[in-house]
PDB file of C-alpha atoms in Angstrom:
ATOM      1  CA  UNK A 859      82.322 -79.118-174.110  1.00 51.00           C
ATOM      2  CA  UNK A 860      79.403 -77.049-172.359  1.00 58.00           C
ATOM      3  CA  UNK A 861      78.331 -80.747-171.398  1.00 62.00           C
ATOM      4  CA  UNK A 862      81.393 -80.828-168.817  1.00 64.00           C
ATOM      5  CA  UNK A 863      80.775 -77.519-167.803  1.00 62.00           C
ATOM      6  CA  UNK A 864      77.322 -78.259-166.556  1.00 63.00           C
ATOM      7  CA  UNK A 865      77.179 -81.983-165.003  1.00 73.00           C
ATOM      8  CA  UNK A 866      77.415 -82.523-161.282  1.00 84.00           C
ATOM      9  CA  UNK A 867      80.827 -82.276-159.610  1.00 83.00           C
ATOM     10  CA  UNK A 868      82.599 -85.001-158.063  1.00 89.00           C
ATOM     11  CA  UNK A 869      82.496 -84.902-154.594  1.00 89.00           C
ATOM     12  CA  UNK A 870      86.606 -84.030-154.543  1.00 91.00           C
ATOM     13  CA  UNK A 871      85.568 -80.975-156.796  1.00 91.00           C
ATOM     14  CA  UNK A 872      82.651 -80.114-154.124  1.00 91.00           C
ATOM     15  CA  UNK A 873      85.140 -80.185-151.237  1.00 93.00           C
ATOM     16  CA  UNK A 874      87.420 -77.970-153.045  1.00 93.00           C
ATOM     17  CA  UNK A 875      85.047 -75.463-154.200  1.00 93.00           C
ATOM     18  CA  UNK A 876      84.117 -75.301-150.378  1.00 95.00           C
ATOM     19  CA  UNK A 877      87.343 -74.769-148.986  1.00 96.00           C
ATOM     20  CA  UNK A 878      88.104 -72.335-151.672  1.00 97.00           C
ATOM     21  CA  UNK A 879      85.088 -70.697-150.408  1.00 96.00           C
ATOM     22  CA  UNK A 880      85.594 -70.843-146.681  1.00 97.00           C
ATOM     23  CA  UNK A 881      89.348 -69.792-147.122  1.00 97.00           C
ATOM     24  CA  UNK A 882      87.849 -66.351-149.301  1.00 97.00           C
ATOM     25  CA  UNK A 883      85.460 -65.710-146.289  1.00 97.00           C
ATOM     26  CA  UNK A 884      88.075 -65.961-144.341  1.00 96.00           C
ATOM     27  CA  UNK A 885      90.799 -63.698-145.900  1.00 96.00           C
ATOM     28  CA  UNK A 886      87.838 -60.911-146.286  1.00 96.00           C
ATOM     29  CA  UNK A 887      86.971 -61.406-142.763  1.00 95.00           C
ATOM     30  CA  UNK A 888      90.410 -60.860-141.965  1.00 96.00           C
ATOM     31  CA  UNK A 889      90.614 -57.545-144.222  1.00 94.00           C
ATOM     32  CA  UNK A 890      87.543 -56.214-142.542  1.00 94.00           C
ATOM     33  CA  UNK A 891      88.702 -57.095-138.907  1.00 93.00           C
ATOM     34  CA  UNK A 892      92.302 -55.203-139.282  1.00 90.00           C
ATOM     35  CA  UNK A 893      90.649 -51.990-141.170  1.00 87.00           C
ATOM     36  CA  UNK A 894      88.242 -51.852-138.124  1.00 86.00           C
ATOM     37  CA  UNK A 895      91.382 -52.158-135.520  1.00 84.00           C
ATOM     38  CA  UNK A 896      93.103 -49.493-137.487  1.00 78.00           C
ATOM     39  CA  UNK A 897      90.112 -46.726-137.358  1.00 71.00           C
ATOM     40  CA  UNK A 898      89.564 -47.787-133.530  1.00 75.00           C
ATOM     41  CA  UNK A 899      93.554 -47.437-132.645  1.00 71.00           C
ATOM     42  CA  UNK A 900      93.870 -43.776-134.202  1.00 69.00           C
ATOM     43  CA  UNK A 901      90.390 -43.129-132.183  1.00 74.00           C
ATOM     44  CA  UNK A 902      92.185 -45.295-128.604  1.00 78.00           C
ATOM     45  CA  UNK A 903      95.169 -43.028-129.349  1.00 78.00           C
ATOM     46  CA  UNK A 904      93.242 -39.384-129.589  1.00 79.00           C
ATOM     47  CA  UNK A 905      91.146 -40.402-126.465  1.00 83.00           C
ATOM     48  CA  UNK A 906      94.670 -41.063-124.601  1.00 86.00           C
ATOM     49  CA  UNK A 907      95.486 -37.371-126.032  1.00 85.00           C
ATOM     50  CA  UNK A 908      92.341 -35.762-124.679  1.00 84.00           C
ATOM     51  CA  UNK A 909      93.034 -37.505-121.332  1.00 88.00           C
ATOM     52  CA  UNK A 910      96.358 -36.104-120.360  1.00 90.00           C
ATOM     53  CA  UNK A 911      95.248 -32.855-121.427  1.00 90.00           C
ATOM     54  CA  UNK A 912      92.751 -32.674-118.715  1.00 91.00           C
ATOM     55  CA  UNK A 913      95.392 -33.978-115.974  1.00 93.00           C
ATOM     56  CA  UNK A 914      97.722 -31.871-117.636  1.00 93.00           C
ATOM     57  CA  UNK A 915      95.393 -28.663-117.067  1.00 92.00           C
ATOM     58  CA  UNK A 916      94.719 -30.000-113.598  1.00 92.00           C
ATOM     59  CA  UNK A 917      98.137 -30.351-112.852  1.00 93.00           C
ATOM     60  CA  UNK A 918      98.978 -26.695-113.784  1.00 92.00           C
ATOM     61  CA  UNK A 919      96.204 -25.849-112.278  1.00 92.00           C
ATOM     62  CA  UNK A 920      97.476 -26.979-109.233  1.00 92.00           C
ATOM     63  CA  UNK A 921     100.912 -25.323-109.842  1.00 92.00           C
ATOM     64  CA  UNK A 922      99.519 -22.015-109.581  1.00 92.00           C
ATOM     65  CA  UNK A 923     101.109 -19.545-109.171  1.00 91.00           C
ATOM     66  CA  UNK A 924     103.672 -20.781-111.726  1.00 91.00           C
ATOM     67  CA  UNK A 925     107.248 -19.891-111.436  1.00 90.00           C
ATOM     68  CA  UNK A 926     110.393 -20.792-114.319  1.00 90.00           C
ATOM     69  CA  UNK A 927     110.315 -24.741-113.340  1.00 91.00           C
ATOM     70  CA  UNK A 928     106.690 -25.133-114.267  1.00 91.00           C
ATOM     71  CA  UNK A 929     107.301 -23.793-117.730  1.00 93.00           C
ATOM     72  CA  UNK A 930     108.274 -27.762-118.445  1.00 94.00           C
ATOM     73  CA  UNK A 931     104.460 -28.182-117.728  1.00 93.00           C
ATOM     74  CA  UNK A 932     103.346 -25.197-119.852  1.00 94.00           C
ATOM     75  CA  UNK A 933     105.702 -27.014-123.337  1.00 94.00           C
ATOM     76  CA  UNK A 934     104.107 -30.775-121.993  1.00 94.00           C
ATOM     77  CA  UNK A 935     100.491 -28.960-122.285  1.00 93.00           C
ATOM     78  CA  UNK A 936     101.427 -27.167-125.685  1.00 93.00           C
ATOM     79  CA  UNK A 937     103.188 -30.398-127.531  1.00 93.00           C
ATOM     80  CA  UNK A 938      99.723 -32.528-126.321  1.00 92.00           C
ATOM     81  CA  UNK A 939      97.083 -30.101-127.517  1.00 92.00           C
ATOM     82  CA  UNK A 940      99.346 -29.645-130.925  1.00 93.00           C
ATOM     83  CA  UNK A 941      99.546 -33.167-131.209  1.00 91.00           C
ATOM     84  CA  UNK A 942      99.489 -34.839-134.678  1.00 88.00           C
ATOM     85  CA  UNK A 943      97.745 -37.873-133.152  1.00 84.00           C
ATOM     86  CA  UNK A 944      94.810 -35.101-131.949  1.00 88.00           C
ATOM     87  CA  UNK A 945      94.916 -33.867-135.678  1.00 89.00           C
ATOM     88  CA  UNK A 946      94.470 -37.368-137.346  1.00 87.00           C
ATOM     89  CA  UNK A 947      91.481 -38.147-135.311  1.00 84.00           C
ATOM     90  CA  UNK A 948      90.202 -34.432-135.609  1.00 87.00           C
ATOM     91  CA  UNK A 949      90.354 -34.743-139.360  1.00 89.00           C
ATOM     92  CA  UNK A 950      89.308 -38.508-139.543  1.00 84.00           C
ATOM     93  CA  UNK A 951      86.148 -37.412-137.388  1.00 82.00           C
ATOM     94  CA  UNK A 952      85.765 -34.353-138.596  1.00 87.00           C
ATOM     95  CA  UNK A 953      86.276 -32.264-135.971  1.00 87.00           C
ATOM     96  CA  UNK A 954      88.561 -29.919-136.752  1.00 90.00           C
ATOM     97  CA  UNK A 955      86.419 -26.628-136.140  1.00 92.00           C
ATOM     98  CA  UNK A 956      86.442 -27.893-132.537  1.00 90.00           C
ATOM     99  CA  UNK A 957      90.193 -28.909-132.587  1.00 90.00           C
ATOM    100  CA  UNK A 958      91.121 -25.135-133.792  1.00 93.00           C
ATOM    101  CA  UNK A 959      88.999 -23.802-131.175  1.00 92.00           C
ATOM    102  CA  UNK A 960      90.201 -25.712-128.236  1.00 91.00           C
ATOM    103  CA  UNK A 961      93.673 -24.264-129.686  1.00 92.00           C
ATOM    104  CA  UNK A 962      93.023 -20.751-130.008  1.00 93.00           C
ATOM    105  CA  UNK A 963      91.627 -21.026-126.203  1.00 92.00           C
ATOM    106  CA  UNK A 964      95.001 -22.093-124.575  1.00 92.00           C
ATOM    107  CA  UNK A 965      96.937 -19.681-126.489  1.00 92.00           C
ATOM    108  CA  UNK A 966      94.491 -17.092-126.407  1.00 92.00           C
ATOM    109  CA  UNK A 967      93.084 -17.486-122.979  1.00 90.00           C
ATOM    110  CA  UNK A 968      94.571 -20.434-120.707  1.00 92.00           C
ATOM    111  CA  UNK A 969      98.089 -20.227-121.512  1.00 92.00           C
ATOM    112  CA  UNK A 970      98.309 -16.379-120.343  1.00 93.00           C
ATOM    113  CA  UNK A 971      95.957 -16.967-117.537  1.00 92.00           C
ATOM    114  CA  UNK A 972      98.071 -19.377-115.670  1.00 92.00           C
ATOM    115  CA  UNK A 973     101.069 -17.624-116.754  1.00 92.00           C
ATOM    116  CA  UNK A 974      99.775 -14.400-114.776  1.00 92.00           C
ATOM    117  CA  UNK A 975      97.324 -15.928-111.930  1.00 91.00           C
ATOM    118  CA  UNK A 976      98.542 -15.922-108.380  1.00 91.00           C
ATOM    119  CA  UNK A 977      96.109 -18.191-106.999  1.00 90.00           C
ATOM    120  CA  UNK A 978      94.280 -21.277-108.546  1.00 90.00           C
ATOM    121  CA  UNK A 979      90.676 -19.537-107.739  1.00 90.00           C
ATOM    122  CA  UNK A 980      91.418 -16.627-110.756  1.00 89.00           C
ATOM    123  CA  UNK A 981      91.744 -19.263-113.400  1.00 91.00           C
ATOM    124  CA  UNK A 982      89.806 -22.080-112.169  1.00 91.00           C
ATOM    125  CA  UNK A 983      86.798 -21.458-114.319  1.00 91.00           C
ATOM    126  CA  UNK A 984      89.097 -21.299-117.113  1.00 90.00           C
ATOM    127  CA  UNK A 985      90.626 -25.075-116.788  1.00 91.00           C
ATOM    128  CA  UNK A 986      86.761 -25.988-116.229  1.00 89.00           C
ATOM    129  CA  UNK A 987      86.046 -24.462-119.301  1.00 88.00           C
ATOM    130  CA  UNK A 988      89.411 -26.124-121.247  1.00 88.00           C
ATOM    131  CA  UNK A 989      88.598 -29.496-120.260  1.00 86.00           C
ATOM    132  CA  UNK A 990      84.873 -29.455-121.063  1.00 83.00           C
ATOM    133  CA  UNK A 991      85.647 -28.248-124.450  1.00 70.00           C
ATOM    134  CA  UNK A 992      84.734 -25.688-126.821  1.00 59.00           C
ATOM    135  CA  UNK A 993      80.361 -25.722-126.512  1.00 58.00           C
ATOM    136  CA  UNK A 994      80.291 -27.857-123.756  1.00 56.00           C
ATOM    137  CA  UNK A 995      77.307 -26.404-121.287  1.00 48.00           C
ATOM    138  CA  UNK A 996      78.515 -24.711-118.075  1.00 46.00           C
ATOM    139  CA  UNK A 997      77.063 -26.655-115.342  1.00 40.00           C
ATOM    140  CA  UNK A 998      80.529 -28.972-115.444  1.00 41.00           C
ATOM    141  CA  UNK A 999      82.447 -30.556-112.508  1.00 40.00           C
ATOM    142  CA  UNK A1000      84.501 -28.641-110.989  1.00 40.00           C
ATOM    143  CA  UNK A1001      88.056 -29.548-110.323  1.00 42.00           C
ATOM    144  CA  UNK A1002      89.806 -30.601-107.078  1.00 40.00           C
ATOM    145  CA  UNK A1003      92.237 -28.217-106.082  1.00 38.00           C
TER     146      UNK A1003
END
């Protein structure tokens, strides 16, 4: 019995052995390949986020002074920075400490600033400071406006 077990395979057992292999490679190579697109989608999707909230700042920025029909751009800005997509990839990375703080600044400190400005110039330094994020040094560009 341990005889079989130990001679030479046929050359039809040696071909199957190596496509059994080749297919295992294969299917693990597979595995790895869609659990790497899955951690880089999340990541695609919070860099999207963090995008529009800087042309979203910009934009308000723009808007100022802001009057009742800009308060459509004032919920757009709130929903994006509250996004669950920006809290997936703050906890996946995590970066929640910064998340929080980025937070607390627009409702603490943005939000009411453009609210109240009446020109651009007051709260200016404020969007610079928003889009650089929380830590970021303060020799940033400057926006267009």
């Amino acid at each position: 019995m341990f005889k079989r077990c130990f001679s030479p395979l046929t050359l039809v057992n040696q071909l199957a052995l190596i496509v059994m292999l080749s297919t295992a490679i294969g299917v693990a190579g597979m595995a790895v390949s869609g659990w790497l697109v899955q951690g880089v989608q999340g990541s695609a999707h919070a860099i999207n986020k963090a995008g529009s909230l800087r042309m979203q700042s910009y934009r308000l920025l723009a808007a100022v002074p802001l009057d009742a029909k800009d308060q459509k751009l004032l919920d757009e800005m709130e929903q994006t920075a509250f996004s669950p997509e920006l809290t997936r990839a703050a906890e996946r990375d995590g970066q929640q400490k910064q998340l929080k703080a980025l937070q607390d600044y627009w409702h603490n400190e943005l939000s009411p600033g453009l609210q109240h400005a009446q020109n651009a110039h007051a709260v200016a330094e404020d969007v610079t400071r928003f889009v650089a994020g929380p830590g970021s040094p303060g020799d940033v560009v400057r926006p267009y406006y």
